[in-house]
Short mmCIF file of C-alpha atoms and ligand atoms in Angstrom, two decimals:
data_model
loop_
_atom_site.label_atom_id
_atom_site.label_comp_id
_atom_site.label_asym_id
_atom_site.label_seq_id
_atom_site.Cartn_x
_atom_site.Cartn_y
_atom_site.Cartn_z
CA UNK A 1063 -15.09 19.15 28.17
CA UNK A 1064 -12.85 16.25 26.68
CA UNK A 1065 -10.43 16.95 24.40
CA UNK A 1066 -10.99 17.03 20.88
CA UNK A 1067 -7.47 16.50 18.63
CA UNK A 1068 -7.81 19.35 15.76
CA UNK A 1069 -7.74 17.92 12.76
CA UNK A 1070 -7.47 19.03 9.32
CA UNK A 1071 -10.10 19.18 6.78
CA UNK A 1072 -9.06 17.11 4.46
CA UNK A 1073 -8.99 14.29 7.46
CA UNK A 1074 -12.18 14.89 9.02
CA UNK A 1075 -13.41 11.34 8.48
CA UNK A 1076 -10.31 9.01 8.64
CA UNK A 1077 -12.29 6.67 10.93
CA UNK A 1078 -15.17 6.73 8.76
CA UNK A 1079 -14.80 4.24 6.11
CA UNK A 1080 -11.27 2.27 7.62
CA UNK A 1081 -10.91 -1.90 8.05
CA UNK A 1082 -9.81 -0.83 11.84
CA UNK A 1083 -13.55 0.01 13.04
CA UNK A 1084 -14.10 -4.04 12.52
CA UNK A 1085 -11.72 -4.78 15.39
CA UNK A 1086 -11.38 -1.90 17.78
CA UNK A 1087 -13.74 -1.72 20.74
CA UNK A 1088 -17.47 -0.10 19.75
CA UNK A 1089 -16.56 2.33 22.54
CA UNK A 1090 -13.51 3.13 20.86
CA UNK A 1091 -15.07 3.25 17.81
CA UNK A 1092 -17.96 5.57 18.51
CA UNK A 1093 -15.89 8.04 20.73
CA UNK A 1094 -13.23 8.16 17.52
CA UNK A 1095 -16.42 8.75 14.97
CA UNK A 1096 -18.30 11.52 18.05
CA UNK A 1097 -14.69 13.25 17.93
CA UNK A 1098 -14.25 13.03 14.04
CA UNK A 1099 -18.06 14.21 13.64
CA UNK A 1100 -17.28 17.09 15.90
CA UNK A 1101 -14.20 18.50 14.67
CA UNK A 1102 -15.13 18.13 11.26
CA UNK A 1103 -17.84 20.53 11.51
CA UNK A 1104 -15.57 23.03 13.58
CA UNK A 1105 -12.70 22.72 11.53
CA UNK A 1106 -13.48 21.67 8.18
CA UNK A 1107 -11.68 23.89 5.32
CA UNK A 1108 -10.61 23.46 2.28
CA UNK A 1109 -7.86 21.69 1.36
CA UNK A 1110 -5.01 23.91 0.22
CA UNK A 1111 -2.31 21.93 -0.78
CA UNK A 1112 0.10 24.74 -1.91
CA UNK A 1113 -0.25 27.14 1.18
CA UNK A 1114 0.59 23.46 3.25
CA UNK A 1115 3.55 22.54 0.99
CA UNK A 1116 5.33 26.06 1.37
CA UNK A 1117 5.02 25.52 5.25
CA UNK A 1118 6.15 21.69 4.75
CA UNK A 1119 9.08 21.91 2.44
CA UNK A 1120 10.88 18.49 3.35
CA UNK A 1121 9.39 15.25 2.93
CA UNK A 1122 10.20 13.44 5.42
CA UNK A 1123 10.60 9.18 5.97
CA UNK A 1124 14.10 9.19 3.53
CA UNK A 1125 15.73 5.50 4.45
CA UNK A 1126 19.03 5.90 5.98
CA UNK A 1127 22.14 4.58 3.35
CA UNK A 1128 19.28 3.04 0.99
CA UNK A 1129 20.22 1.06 -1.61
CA UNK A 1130 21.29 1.31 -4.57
CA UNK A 1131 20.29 4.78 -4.61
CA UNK A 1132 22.69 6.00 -7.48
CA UNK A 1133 20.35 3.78 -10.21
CA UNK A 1134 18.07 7.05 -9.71
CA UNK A 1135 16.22 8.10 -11.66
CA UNK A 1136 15.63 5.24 -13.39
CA UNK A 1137 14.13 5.66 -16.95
CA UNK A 1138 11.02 6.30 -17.61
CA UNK A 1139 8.49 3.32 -18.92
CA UNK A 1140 5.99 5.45 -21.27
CA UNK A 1141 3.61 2.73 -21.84
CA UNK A 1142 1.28 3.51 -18.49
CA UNK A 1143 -0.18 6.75 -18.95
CA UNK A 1144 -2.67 8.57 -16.77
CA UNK A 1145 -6.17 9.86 -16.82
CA UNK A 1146 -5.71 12.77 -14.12
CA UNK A 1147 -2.85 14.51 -12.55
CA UNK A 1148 -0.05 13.23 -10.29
CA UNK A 1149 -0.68 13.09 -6.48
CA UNK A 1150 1.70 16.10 -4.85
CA UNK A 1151 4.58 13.93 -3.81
CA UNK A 1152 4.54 15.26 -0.39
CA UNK A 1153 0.42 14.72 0.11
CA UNK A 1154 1.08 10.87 -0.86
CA UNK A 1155 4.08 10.99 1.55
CA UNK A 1156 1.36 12.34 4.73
CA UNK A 1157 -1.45 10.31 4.06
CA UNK A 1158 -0.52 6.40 4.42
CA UNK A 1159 -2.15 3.44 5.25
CA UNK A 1160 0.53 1.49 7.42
CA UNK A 1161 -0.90 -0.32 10.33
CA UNK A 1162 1.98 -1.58 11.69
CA UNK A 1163 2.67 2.13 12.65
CA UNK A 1164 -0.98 3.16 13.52
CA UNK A 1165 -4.11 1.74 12.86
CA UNK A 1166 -5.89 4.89 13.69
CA UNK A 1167 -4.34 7.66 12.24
CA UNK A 1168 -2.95 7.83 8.09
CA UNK A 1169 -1.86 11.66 8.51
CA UNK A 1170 1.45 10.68 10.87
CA UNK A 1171 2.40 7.67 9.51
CA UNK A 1172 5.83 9.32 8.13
CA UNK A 1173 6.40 10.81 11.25
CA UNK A 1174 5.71 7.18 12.92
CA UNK A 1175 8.74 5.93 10.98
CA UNK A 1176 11.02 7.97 11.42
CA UNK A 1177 13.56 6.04 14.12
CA UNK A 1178 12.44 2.90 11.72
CA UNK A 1179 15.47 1.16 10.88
CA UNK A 1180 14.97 -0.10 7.46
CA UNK A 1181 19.22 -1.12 6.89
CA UNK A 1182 20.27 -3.72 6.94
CA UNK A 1183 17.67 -5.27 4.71
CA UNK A 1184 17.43 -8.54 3.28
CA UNK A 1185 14.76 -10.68 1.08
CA UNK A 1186 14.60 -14.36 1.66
CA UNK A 1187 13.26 -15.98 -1.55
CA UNK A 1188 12.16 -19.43 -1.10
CA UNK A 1189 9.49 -22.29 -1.24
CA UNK A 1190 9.31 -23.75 -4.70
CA UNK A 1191 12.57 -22.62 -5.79
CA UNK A 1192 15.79 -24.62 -6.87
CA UNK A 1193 18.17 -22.86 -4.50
CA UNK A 1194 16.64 -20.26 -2.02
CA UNK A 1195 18.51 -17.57 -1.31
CA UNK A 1196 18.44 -14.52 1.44
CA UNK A 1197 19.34 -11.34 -0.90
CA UNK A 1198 20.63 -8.56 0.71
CA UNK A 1199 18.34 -5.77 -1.01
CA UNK A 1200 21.34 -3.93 -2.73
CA UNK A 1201 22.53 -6.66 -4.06
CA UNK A 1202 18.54 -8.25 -5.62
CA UNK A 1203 18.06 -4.78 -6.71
CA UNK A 1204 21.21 -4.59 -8.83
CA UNK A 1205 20.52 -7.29 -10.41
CA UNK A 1206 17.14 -6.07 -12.01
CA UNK A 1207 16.16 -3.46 -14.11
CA UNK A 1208 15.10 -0.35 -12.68
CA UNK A 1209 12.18 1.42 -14.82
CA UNK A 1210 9.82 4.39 -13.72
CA UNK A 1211 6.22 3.95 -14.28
CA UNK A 1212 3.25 6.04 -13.29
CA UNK A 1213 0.51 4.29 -11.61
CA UNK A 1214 -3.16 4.92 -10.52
CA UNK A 1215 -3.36 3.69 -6.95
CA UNK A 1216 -7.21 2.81 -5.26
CA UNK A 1217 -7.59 1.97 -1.70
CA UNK A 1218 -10.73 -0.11 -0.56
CA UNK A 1219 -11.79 2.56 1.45
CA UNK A 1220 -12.32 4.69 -1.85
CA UNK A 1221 -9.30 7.22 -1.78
CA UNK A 1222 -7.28 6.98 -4.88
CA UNK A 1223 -4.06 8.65 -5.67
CA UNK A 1224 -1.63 9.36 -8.79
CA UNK A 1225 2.14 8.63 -8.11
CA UNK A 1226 5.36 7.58 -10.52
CA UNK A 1227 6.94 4.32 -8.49
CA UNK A 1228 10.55 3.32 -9.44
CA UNK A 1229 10.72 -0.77 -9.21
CA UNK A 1230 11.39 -3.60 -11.04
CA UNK A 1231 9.32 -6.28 -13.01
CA UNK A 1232 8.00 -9.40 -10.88
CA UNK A 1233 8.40 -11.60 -13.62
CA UNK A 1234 12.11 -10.61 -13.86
CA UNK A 1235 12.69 -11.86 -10.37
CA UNK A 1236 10.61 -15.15 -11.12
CA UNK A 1237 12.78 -15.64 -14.63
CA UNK A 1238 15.77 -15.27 -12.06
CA UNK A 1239 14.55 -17.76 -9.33
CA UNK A 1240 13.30 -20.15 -11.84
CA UNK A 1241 10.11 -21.61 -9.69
CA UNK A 1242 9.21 -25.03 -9.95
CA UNK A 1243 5.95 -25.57 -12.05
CA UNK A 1244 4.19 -26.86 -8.85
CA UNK A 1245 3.64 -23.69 -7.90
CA UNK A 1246 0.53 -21.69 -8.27
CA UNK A 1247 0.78 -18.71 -6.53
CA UNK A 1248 3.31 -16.30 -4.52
CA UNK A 1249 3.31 -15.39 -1.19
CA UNK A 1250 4.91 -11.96 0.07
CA UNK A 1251 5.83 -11.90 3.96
CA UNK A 1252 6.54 -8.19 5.45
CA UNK A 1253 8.61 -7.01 8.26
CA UNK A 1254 8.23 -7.67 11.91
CA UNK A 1255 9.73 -5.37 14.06
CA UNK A 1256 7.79 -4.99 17.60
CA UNK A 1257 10.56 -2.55 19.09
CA UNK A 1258 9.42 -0.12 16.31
CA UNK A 1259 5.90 -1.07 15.01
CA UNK A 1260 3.39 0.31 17.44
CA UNK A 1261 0.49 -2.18 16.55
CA UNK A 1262 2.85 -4.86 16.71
CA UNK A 1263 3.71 -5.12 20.24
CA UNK A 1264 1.16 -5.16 23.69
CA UNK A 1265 -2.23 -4.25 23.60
CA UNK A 1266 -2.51 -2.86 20.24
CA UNK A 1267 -1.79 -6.27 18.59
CA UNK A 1268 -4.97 -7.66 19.94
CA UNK A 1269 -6.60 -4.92 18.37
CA UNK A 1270 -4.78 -5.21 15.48
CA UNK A 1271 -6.27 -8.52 14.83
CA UNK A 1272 -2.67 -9.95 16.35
CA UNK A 1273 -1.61 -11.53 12.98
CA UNK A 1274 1.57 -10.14 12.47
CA UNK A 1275 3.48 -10.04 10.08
CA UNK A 1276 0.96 -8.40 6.84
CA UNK A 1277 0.75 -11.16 4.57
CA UNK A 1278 -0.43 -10.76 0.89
CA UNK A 1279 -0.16 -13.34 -2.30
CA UNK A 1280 -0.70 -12.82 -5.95
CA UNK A 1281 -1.50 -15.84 -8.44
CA UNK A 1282 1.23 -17.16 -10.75
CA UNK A 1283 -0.68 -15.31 -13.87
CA UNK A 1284 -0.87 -12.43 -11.58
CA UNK A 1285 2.58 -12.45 -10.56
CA UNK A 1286 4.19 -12.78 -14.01
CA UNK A 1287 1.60 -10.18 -15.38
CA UNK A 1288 3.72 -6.96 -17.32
CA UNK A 1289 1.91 -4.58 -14.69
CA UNK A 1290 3.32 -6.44 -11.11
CA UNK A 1291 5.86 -4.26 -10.12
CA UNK A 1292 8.31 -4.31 -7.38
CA UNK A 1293 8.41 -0.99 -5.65
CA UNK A 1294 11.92 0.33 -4.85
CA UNK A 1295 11.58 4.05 -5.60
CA UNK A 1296 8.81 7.15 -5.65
CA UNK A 1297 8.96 10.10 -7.36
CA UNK A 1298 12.32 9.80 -8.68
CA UNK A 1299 13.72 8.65 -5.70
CA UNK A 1300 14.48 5.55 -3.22
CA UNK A 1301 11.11 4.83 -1.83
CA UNK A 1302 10.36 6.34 1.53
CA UNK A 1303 9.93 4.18 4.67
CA UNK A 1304 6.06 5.33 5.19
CA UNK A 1305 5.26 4.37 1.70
CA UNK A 1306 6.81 1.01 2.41
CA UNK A 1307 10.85 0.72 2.05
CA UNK A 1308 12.65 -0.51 0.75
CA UNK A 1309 10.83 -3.40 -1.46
CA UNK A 1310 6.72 -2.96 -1.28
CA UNK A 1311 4.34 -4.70 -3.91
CA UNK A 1312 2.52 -2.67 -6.64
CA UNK A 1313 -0.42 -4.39 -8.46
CA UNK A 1314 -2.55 -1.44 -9.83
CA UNK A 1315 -5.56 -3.02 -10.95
CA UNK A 1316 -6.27 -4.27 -7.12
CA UNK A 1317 -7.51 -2.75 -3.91
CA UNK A 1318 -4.43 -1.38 -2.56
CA UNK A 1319 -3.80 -3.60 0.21
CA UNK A 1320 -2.68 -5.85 -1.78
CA UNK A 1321 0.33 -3.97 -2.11
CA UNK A 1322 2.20 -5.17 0.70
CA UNK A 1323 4.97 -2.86 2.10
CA UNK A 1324 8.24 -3.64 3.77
CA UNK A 1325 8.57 -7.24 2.45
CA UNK A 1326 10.99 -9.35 3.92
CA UNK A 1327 10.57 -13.03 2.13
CA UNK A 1328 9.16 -13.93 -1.23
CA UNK A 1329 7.67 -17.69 -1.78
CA UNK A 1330 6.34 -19.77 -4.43
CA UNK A 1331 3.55 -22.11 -3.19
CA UNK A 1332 1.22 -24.82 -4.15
CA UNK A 1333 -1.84 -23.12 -2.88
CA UNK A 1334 -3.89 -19.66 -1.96
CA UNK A 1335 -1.84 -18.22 0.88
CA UNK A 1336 -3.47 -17.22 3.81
CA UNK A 1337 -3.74 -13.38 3.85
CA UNK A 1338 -3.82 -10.10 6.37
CA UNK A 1339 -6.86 -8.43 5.49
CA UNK A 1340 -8.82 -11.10 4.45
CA UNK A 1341 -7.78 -13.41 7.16
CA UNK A 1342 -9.03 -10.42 9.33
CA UNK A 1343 -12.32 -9.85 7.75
CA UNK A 1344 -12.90 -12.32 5.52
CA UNK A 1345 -16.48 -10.97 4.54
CA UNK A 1346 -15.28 -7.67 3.27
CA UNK A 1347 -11.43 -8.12 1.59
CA UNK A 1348 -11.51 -10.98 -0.40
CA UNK A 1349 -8.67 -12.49 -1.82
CA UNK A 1350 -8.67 -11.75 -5.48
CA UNK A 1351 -9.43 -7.65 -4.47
CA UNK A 1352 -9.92 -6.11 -7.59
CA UNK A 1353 -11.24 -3.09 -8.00
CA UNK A 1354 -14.90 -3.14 -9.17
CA UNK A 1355 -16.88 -0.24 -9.04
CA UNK A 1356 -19.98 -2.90 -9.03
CA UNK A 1357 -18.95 -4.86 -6.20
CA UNK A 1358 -19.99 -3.01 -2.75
CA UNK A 1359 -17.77 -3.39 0.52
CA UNK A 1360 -20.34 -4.51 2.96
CA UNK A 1361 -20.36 -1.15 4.28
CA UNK A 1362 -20.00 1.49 1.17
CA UNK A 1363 -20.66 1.60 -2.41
CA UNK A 1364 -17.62 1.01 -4.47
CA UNK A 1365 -19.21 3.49 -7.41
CA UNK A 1366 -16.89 6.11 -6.73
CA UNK A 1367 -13.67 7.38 -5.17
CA UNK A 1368 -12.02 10.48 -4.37
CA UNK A 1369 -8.09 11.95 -4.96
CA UNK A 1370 -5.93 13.13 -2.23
CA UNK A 1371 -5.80 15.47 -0.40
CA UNK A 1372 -9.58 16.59 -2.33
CA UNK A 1373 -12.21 14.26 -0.28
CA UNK A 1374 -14.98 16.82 -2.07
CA UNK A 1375 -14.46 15.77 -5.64
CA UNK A 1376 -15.75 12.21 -6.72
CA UNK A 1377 -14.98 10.47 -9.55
CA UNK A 1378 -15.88 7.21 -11.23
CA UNK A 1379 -14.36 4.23 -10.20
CA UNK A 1380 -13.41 1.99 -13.19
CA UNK A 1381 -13.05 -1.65 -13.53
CA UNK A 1382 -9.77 -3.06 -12.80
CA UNK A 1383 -9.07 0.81 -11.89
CA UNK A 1384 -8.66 1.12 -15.61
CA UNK A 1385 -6.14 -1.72 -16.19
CA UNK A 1386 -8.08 -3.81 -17.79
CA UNK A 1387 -7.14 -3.99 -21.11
CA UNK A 1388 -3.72 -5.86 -19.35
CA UNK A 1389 -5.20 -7.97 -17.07
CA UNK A 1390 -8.82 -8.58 -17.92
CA UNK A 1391 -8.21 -11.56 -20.07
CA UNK A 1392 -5.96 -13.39 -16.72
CA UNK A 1393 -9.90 -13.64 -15.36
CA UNK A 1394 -12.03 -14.48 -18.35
CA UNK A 1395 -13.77 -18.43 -17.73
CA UNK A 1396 -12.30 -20.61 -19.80
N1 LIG B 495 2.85 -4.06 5.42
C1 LIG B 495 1.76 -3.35 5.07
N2 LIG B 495 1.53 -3.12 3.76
C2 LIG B 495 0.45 -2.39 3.38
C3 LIG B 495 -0.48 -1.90 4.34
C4 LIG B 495 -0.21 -2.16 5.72
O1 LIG B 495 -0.96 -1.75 6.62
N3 LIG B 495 0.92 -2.87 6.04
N4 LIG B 495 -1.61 -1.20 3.92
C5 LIG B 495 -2.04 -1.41 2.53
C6 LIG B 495 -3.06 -0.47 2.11
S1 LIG B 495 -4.63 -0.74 2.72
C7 LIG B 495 -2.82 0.54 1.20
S2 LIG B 495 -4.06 1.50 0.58
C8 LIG B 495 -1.44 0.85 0.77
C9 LIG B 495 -1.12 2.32 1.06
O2 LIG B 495 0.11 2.69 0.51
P1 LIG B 495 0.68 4.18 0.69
O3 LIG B 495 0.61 4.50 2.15
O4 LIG B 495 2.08 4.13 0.17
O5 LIG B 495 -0.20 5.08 -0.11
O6 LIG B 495 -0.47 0.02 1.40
C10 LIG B 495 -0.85 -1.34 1.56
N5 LIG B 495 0.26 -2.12 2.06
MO1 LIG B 496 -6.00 0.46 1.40
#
């Protein structure tokens, strides 16, 4: 009888609609979906989020020294208001999608991280720029303005989540760095760090498509749009490591892997950089990634989503996730 790893309800089918069943093995794949089949029948309750936060008191994945952690909490940006209630901070802080950690699992991401160094820190910004610089992160986020905005959040694979990120405007940085007009879009490069990130290092980074470091890029119009934020902080706080410290991407309106975590160098280009997921799979995560509830993934309807931790509720997915009526007009035809 093999072992089958317990699992909770509210995870039962992890494997079922993830990028990662493109590129492992289809024995790997099939023995992952058998054992997810399996224990979700035997196991599957409902989710009870209270009962689980009185036995998990402590989020865990706090940076060590992060920086400049007395500018929190920031004020609060009323502009972005929300259709549903907030996420529980500590359900958003034990479900992640990280795959430098695991591209199996999203429940133990934050324990994953936890002897991640994330200090010291620094952000190279460069390419089309007068003078490039390498910021150490205290000092680049000092120099912006910290705001606190709530934010729907949709991932591809259809769960969705509620959460207030602390960050600063893109377009601050860009009025900062002054990019020359020959560039059209941005480029954000994230960590590499093979002595910590599982997927990085042996075997597991041929079956994590062995492009290393993520990659992600926003247009110029995209970049400089009001929404683009630069993640710093969650719920009140420094942002933890498993949600992507201590600078990650936030661009609502898109599939949520565009929101690359951990990033390490900011560059203004002259053309469409080449990125993770679509490199990967270019058939199913296209560039532009934003969220349509008319536009299938090749393998599931885009019509709907779901909250977490509650994978039984479904709700309409809306265009742009809702954002449209501040970023619709960046993709109107001329
Ligand atoms: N570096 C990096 N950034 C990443 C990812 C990743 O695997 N690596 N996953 C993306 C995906 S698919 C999603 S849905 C979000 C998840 O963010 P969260 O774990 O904070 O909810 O991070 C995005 N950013
Ligand atoms: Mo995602």
């Amino acid at each position: 009888m093999p072992m089958i790893p317990r699992r909770h309800g509210w995870e039962i089918s992890d494997a079922e609609a993830t990028p990662e069943s493109v590129y492992l093995n289809r024995r790997q794949v099939l023995t992952q979906a058998a054992a997810a089949g399996i224990s979700g029948v035997l196991a599957f309750q409902p989710w009870n989020s209270t009962a689980w936060a009185a036995k998990n008191p402590l989020v865990t994945g706090k940076q060590a020294n992060p920086p400049a952690a007395d500018k929190y909490p920031a004020g609060k940006n009323t502009m972005y208001t929300l259709d549903r209630p907030l996420t529980d901070e500590r359900v958003a802080a034990m479900f992640n999608n990280f795959y430098e950690f695991s591209t199996v699992s999203k429940t133990n991401i934050w324990k994953l991280v936890e002897d991640w160094p994330t200090n010291p820190w620094t952000v190279e910004i460069g390419g089309l720029v007068p003078k490039p610089k390498t910021y150490d992160i205290d000092d680049l986020i000092r120099k912006m303005t910290l705001e606190e905005r709530l934010y729907r959040h949709r991932c591809v694979e259809a769960w969705a989540m509620a959460v207030p990120w602390t960050g600063f405007r893109l377009k601050e940085l860009i009025e900062l760095v002054q990019p020359l007009s020959s560039a059209t879009h941005v480029k954000f490069t994230t960590f590499m760090d093979p002595g910590h990130a599982p997927s990085q290092r042996g075997i597991w980074s041929l079956f994590s498509s062995g492009m290393w470091p993520y990659v992600e890029g926003l247009t110029m119009a995209e970049a400089t749009n009001e929404m683009t934020l630069m993640a710093t902080g969650i719920y009140g706080r420094p942002i933890l490591k498993q949600h992507g410290a201590p600078l990650r991407l936030v661009v609502p309106w898109k599939y949520g892997y565009k929101g690359a975590k951990s990033i390490v160098k900011i560059e203004f280009v002259k053309e469409q950089p080449k990125t993770y997921w679509n490199q990967a799979v270019p058939s199913e995560y296209d560039f532009l990634a934003n969220v349509n509830p008319k536009i299938p993934h090749r393998r599931w309807s885009q019509e709907t989503e779901w909250m977490i931790p509650d994978r039984s509720v479904r709700r309409p997915t809306m265009l742009y996730n809702g954002y449209g009526e501040w970023v619709a007009h960046l993709y109107k035809k001329a």
